[in-house]
Short mmCIF file of C-alpha atoms and ligand atoms in Angstrom, two decimals:
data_model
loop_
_atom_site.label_atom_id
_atom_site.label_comp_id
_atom_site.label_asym_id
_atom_site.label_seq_id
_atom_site.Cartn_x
_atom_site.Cartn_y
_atom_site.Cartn_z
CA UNK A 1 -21.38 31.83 10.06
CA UNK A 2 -17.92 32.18 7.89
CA UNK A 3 -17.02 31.03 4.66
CA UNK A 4 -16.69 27.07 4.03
CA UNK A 5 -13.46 25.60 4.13
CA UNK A 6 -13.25 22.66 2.43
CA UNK A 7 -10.89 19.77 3.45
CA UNK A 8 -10.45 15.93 2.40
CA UNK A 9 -10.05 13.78 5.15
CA UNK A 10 -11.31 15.34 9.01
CA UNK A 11 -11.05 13.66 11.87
CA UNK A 12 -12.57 14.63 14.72
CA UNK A 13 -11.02 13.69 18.34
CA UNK A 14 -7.71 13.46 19.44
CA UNK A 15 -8.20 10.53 21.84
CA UNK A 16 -6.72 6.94 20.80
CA UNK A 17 -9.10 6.38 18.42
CA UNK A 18 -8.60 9.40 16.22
CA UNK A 19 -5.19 9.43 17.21
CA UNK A 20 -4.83 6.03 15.25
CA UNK A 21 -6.94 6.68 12.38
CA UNK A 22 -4.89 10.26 11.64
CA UNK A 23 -1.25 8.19 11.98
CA UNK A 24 -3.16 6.02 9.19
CA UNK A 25 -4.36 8.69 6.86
CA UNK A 26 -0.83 10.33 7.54
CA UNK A 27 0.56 6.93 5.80
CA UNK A 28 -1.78 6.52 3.02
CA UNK A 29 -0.67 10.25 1.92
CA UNK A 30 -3.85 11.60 2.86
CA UNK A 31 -4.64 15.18 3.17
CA UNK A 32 -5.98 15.46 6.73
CA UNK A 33 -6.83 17.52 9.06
CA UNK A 34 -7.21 16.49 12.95
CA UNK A 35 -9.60 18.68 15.01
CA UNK A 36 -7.88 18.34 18.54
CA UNK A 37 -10.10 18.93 21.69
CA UNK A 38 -8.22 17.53 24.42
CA UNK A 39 -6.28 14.21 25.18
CA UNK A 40 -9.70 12.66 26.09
CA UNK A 41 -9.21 9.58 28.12
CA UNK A 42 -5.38 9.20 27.46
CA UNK A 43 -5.55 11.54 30.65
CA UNK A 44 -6.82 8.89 32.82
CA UNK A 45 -5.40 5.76 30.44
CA UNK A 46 -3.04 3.76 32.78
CA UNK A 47 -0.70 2.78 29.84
CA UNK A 48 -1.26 -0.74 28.98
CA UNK A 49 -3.24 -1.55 25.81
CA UNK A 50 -5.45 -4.22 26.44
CA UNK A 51 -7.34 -6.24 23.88
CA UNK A 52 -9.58 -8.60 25.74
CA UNK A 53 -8.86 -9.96 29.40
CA UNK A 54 -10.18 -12.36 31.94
CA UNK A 55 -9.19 -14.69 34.92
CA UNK A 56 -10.53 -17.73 32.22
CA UNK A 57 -7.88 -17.51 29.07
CA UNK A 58 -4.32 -16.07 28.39
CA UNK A 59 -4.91 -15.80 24.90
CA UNK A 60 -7.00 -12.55 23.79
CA UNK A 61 -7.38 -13.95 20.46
CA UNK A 62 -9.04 -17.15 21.24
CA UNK A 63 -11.58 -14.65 23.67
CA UNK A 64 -12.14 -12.63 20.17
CA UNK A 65 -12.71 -14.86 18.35
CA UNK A 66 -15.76 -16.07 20.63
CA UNK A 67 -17.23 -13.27 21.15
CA UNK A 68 -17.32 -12.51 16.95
CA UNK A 69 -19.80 -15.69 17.48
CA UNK A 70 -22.00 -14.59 20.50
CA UNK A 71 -22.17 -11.20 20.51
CA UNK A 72 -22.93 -9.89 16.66
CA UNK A 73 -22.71 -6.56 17.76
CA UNK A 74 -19.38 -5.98 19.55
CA UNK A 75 -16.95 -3.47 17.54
CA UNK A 76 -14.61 -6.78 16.97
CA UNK A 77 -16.79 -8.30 15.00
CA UNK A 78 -16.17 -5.38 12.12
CA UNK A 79 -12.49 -5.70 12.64
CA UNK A 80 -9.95 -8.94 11.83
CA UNK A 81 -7.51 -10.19 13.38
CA UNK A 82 -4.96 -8.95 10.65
CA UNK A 83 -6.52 -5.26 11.11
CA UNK A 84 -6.18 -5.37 15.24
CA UNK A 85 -2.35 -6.67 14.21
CA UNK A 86 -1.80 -4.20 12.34
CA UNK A 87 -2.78 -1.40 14.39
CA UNK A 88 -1.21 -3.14 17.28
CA UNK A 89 1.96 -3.16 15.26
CA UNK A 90 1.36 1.30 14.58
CA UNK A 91 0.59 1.72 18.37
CA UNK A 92 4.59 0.05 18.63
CA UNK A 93 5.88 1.92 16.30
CA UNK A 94 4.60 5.18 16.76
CA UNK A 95 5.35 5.45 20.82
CA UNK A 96 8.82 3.33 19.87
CA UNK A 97 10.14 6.77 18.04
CA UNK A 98 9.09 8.46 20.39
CA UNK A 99 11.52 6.30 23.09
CA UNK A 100 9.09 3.62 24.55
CA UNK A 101 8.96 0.16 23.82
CA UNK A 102 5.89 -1.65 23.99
CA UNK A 103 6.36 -5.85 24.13
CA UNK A 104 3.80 -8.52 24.07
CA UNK A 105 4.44 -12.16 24.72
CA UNK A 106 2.00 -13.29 22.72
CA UNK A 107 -0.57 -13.73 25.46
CA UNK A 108 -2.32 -11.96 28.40
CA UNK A 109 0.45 -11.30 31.23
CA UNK A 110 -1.00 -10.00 34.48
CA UNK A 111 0.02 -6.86 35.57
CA UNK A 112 0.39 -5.19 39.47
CA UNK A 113 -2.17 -2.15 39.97
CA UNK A 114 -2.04 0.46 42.47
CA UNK A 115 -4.69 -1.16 44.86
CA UNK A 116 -3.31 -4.23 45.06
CA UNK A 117 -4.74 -6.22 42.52
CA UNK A 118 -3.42 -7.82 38.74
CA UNK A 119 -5.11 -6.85 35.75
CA UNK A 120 -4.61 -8.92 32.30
CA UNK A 121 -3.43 -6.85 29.66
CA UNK A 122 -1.64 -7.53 26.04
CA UNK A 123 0.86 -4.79 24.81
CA UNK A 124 2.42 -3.55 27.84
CA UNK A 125 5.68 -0.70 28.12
CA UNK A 126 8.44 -2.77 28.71
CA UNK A 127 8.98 -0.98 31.85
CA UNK A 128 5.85 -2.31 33.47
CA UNK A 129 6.69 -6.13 32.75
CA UNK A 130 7.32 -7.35 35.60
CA UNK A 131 10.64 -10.35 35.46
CA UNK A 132 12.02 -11.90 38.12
CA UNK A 133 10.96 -13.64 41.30
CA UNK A 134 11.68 -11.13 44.39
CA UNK A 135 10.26 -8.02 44.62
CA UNK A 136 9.92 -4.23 47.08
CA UNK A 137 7.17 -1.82 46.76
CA UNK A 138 8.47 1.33 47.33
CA UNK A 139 5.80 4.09 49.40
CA UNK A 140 6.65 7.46 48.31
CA UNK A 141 5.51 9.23 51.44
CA UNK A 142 4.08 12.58 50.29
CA UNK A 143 2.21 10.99 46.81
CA UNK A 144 -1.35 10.49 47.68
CA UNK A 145 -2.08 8.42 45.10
CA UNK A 146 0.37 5.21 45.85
CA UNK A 147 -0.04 3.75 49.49
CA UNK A 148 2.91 1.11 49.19
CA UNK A 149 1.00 -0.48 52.34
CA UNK A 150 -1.90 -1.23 50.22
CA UNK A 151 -0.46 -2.57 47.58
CA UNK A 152 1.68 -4.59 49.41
CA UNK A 153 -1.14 -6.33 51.68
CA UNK A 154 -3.15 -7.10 48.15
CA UNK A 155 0.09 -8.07 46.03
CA UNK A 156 1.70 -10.23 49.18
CA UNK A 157 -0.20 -13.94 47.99
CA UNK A 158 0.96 -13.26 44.21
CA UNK A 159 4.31 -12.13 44.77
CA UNK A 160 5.86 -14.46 47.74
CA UNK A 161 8.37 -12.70 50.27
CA UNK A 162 7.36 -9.50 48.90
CA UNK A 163 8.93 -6.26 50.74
CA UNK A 164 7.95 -2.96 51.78
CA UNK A 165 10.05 0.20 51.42
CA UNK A 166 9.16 4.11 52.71
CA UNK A 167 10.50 7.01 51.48
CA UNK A 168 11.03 10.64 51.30
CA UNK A 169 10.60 12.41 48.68
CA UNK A 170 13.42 15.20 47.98
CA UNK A 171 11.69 18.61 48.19
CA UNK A 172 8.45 17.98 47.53
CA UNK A 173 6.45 19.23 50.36
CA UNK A 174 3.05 19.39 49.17
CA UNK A 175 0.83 15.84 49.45
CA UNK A 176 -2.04 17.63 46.78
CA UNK A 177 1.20 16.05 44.32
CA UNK A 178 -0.61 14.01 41.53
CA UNK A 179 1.34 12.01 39.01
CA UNK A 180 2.00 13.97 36.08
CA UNK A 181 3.47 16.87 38.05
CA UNK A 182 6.00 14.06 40.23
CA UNK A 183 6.85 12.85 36.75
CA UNK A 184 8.16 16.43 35.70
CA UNK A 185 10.23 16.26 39.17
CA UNK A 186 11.62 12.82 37.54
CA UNK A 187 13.18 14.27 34.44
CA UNK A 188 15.38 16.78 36.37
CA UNK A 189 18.91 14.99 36.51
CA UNK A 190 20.02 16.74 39.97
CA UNK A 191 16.93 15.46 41.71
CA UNK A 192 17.10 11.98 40.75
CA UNK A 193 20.50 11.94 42.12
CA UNK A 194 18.74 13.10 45.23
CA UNK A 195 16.48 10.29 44.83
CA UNK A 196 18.55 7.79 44.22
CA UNK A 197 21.09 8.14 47.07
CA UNK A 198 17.90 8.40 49.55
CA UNK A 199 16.65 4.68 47.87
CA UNK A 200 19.89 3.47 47.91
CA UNK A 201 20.37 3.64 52.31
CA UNK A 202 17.19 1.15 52.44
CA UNK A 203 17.20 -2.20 52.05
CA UNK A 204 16.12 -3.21 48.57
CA UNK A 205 14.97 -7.04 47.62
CA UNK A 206 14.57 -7.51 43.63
CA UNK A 207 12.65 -6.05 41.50
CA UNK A 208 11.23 -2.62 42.64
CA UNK A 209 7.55 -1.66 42.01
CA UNK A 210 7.05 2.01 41.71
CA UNK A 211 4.29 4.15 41.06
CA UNK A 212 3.53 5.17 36.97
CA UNK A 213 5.34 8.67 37.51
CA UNK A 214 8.85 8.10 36.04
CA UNK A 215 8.95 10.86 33.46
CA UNK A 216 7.16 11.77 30.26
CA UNK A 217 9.73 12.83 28.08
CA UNK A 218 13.01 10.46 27.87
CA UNK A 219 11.39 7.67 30.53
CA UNK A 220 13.06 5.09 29.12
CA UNK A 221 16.28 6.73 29.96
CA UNK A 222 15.22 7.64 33.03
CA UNK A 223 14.16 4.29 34.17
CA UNK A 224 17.86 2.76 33.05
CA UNK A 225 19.46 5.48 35.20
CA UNK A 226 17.78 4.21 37.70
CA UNK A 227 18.34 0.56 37.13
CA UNK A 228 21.75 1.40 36.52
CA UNK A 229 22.43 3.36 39.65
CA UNK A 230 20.18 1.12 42.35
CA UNK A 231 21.26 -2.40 40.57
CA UNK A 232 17.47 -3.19 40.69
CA UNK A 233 15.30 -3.75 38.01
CA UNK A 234 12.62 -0.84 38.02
CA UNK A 235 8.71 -1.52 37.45
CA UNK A 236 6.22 0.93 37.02
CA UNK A 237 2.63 0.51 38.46
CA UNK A 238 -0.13 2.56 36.48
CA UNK A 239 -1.41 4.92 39.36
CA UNK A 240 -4.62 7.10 39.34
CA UNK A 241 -5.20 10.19 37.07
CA UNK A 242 -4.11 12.32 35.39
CA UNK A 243 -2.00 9.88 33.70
CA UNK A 244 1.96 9.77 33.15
CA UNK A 245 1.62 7.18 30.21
CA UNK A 246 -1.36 8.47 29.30
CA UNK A 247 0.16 11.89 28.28
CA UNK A 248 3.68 9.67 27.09
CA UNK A 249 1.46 7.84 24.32
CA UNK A 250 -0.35 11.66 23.48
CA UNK A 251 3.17 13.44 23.27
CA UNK A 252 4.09 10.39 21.01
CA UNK A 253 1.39 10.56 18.40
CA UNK A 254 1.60 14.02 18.61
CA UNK A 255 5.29 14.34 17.52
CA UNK A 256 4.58 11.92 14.67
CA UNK A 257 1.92 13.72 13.41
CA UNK A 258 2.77 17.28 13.98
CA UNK A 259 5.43 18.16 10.62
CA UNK A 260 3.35 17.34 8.40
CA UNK A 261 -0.22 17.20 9.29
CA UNK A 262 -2.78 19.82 10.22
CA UNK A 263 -4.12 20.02 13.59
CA UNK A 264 -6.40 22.61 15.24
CA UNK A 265 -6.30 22.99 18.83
CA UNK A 266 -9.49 23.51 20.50
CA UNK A 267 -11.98 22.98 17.92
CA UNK A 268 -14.87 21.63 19.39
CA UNK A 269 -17.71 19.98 16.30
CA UNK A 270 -21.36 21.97 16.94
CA UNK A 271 -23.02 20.00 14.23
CA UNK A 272 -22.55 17.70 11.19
CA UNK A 273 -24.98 17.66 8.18
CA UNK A 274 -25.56 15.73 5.15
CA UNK A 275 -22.80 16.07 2.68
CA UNK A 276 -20.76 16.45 5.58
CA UNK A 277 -20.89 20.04 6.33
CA UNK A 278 -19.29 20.50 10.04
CA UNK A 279 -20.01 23.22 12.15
CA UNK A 280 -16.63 24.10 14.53
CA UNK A 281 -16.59 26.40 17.71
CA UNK A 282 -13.32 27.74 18.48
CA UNK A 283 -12.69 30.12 21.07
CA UNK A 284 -14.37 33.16 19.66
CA UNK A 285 -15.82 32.59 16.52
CA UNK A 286 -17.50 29.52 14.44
CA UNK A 287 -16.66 28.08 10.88
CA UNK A 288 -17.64 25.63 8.64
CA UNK A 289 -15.59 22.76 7.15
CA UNK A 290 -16.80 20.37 4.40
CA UNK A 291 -14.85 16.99 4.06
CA UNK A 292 -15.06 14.47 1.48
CA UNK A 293 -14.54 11.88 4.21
CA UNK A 294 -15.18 12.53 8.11
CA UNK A 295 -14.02 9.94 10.92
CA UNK A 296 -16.18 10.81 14.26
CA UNK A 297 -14.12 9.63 17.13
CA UNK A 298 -15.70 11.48 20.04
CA UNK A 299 -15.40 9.15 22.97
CA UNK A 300 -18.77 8.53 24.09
CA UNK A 301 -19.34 8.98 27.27
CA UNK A 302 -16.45 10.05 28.92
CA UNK A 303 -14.87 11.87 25.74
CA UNK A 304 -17.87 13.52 25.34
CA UNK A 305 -19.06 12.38 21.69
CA UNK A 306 -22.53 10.99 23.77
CA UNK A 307 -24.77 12.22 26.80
CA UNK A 308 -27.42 10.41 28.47
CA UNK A 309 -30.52 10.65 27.05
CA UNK A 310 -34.23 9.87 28.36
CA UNK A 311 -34.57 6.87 25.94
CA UNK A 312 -30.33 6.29 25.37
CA UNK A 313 -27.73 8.03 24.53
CA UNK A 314 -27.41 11.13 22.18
CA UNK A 315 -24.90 11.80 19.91
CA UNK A 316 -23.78 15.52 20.83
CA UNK A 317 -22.60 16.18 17.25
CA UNK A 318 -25.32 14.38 14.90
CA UNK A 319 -27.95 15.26 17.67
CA UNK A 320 -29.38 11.48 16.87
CA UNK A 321 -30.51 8.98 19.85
CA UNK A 322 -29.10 5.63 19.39
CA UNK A 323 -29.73 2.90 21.87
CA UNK A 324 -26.32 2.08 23.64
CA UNK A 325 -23.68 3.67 21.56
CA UNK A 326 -23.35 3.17 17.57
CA UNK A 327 -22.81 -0.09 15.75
CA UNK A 328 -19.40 -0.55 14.59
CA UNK A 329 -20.10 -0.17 10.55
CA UNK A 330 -22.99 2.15 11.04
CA UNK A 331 -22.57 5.41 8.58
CA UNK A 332 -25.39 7.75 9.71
CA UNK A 333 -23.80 10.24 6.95
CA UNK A 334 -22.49 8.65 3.44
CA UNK A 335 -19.01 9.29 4.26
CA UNK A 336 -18.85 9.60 7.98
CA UNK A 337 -16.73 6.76 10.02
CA UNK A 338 -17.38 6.48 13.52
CA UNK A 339 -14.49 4.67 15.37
CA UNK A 340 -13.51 4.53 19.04
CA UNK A 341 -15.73 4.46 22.32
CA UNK A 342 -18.54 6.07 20.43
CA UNK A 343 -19.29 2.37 19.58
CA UNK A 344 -21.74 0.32 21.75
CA UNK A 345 -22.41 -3.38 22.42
CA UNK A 346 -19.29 -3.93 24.63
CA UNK A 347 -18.23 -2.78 28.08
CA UNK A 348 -14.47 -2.29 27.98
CA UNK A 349 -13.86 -2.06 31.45
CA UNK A 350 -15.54 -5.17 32.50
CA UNK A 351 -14.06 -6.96 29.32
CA UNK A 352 -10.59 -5.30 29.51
CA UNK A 353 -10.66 -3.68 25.76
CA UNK A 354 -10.53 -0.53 25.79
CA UNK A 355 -7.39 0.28 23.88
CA UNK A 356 -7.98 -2.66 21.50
CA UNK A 357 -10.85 -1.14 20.52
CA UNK A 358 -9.90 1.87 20.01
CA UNK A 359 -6.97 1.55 18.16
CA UNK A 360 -8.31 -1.31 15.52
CA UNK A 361 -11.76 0.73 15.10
CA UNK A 362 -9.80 3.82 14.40
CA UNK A 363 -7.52 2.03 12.02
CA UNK A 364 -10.52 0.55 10.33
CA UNK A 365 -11.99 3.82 10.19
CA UNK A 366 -8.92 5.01 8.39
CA UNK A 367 -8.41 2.72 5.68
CA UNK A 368 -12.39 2.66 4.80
CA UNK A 369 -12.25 6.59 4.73
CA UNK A 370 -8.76 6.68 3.00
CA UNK A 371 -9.70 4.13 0.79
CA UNK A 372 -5.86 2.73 1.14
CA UNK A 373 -3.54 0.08 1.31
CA UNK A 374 -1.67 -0.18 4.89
CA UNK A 375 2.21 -1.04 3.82
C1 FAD B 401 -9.21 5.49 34.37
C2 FAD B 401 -9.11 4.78 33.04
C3 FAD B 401 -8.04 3.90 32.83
C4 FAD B 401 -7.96 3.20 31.63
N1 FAD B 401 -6.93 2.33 31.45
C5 FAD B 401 -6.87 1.58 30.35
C6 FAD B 401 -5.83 0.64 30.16
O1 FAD B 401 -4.91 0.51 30.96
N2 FAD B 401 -5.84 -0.12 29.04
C7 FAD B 401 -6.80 0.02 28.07
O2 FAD B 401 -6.74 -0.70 27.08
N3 FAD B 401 -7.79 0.93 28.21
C8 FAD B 401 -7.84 1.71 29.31
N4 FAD B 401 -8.82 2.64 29.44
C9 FAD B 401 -9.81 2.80 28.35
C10 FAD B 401 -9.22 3.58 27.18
O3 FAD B 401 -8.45 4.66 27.67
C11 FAD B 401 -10.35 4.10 26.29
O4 FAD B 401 -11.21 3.04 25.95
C12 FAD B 401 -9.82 4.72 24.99
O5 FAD B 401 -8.76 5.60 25.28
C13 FAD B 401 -10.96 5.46 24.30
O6 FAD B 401 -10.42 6.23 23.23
P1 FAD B 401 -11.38 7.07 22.26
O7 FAD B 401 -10.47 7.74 21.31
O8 FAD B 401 -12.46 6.21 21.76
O9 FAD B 401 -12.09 8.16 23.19
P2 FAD B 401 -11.53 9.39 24.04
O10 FAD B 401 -10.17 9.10 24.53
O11 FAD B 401 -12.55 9.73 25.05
O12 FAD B 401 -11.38 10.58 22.99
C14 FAD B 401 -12.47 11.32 22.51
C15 FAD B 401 -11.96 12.60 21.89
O13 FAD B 401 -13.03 13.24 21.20
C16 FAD B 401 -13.08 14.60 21.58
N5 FAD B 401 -14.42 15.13 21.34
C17 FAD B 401 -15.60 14.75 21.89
N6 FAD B 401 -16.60 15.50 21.39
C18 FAD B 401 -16.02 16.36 20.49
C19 FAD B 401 -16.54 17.40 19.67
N7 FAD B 401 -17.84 17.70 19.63
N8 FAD B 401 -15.65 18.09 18.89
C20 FAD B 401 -14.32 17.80 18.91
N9 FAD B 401 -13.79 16.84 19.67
C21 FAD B 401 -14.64 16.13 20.46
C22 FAD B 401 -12.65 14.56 23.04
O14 FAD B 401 -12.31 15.85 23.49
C23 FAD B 401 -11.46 13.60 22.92
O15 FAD B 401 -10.31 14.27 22.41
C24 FAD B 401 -8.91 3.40 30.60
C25 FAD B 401 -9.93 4.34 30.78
C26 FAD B 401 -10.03 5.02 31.97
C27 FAD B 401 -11.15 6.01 32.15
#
């Protein structure tokens, strides 16, 4: 084993919850250091940041605020509603430098998906709202992952007199296509024109719903050309992974945080001990950091923080078996934070929160380590 390097503030993950908490520390004029392993579930994140949704309210807050009195446990009930503002109000910022506006109105809206259903979500990218009254789903023919048919049969009793367009794709031959690699095809200006003038020979009724896929870098833009050129508003259905604004809301913390913030690539935690001592794998050799503050941000499950266990889960850095994920405001280590779908006691895809939780845990997790004052 190396030397120790010793650091102030580490976080550890580079999914939305340690995405959040860096941005934070990065504020409070912290000296931190992000160990980076992967985009974690923004690869599969459809894009719309959902606090709490159900058929049974509009308004996430009110559903908050009851759960905070029947389930103790549930990772809101260490957060207020001031910190999930707050970290609502980063999210905007952060991806609205980078060129993508997020809106709410205040409530749940529900939202098309690529089978054919509506979800509720909270914070959605303006170009996923969908306005108006008329509307075409347009089948890209070679894109496996967006059968226009389907959605239209499921989408046909919300959205009355809804139509059905098929198209071509220019030059794409291959159907093994997924969505990030179709959104690199939509930030070449020659081939939307391509696109555009095959759209424009088929009939076209309102608004048009098209697969998550319109660029990663300068979408906005790209979605206006559109607009601009078809005389349709454009919406964008969240389609299946790898994610297009998934990797969007990455690249955008990413820029923020890159001038002036350490991050190492591809350091994966072995081991943390008391007085926060962390043992790092990088490709080739190991090292050890100590940190005078550590947020643990590892994803559970599907980021890899937990693993089943015989009796639980186990946490794969603190080697520790905890029932169903940690309690938000547990702190194993004096000193260590643990933020993010790490936490237990709520099921965010059944309850629609995964993104709300996320973000205000890792915020949380920020200004407790950081000790700090949010301006
Ligand atoms: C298909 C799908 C669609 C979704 N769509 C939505 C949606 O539309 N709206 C919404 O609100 N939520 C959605 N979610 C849920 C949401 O994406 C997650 O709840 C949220 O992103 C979790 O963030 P996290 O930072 O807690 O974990 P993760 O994103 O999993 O990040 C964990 C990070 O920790 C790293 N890590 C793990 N172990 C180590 C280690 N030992 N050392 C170093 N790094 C480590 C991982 O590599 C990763 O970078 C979706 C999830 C899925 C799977």
């Amino acid at each position: 084993m190396d030397r120790t390097i010793q650091k102030e503030v580490v976080v550890i993950g580079s999914g939305m919850a340690g995405l959040m908490a860096t941005v934070v520390l990065q504020e409070l004029g912290k000296d931190v250091t992000l160990l980076a392993n992967g985009m974690g579930s923004l690869a599969h994140f459809s894009g719309t940041v959902d606090l709490l949704g159900s058929e049974e309210f509009m308004s996430p807050w009110s559903g908050i605020g009851n759960l905070r009195d029947t389930e103790r446990q549930h990772p809101y009930t260490s957060v207020t509603d001031e910190e999930i503002s707050k970290a609502l109000e980063i999210y905007q910022e952060v991806l609205g430098k980078y060129g993508i506006e997020y809106v709410t109105l205040g409530s749940n809206v529900f939202l098309p998906t690529a089978i054919g259903t509506r979800k509720p979500s909270y914070l959605v990218p303006k170009t996923m709202l969908p306005q108006g009254k008329d509307y075409t789903v347009v089948d890209f023919t070679q894109f496996r992952d967006w059968k226009g048919s389907l959605i239209h049969k499921g989408l046909r009793e919300h959205y009355h007199g809804l139509e059905l367009c098929s198209i071509e794709l220019p030059h794409v031959k291959s159907l093994t296509l997924d969505a990030v690699s179709l959104a690199r095809y939509f930030e070449k200006a020659e081939w939307r024109k391509e696109f555009i003038s095959i759209l424009r020979k088929q009939k076209l009724k309102g608004s048009l719903l098209m697969p998550a896929v319109l660029g990663i870098r300068g979408h906005e833009e790209i979605v206006a050309e559109l607009e601009a050129a078809l005389g349709h508003q454009v919406i964008e259905v969240p389609t299946l992974p790898p994610s297009a604004p998934g990797r969007r809301v990455y690249e955008a913390f990413m820029q923020r945080l890159k001038p002036n913030i350490e991050i190492l690539y591809n350091n994966r935690v072995l081991g943390i001990e008391e007085g926060l001592k962390l043992r790092v794998s990088r490709p080739g050799r190991q090292w050890c950091y100590g940190a005078k503050s550590v947020i643990w941000a590892g994803g559970g499950l599907l980021g890899g923080g937990l693993v089943p266990a015989k009796d639980g889960l186990r946490d794969t850095v603190l080697g520790i078996t905890i029932t169903e994920g940690w309690q938000a405001g547990s702190q194993p280590i004096k000193g260590l934070y643990i933020a993010g779908s790490q936490l237990g006691y709520y099921d965010w895809p059944l309850e629609k929160s995964g993104a709300g939780v996320a973000l205000s845990t890792g915020y949380k997790a920020a200004m407790l380590a950081g000790g700090g004052y949010y301006e």
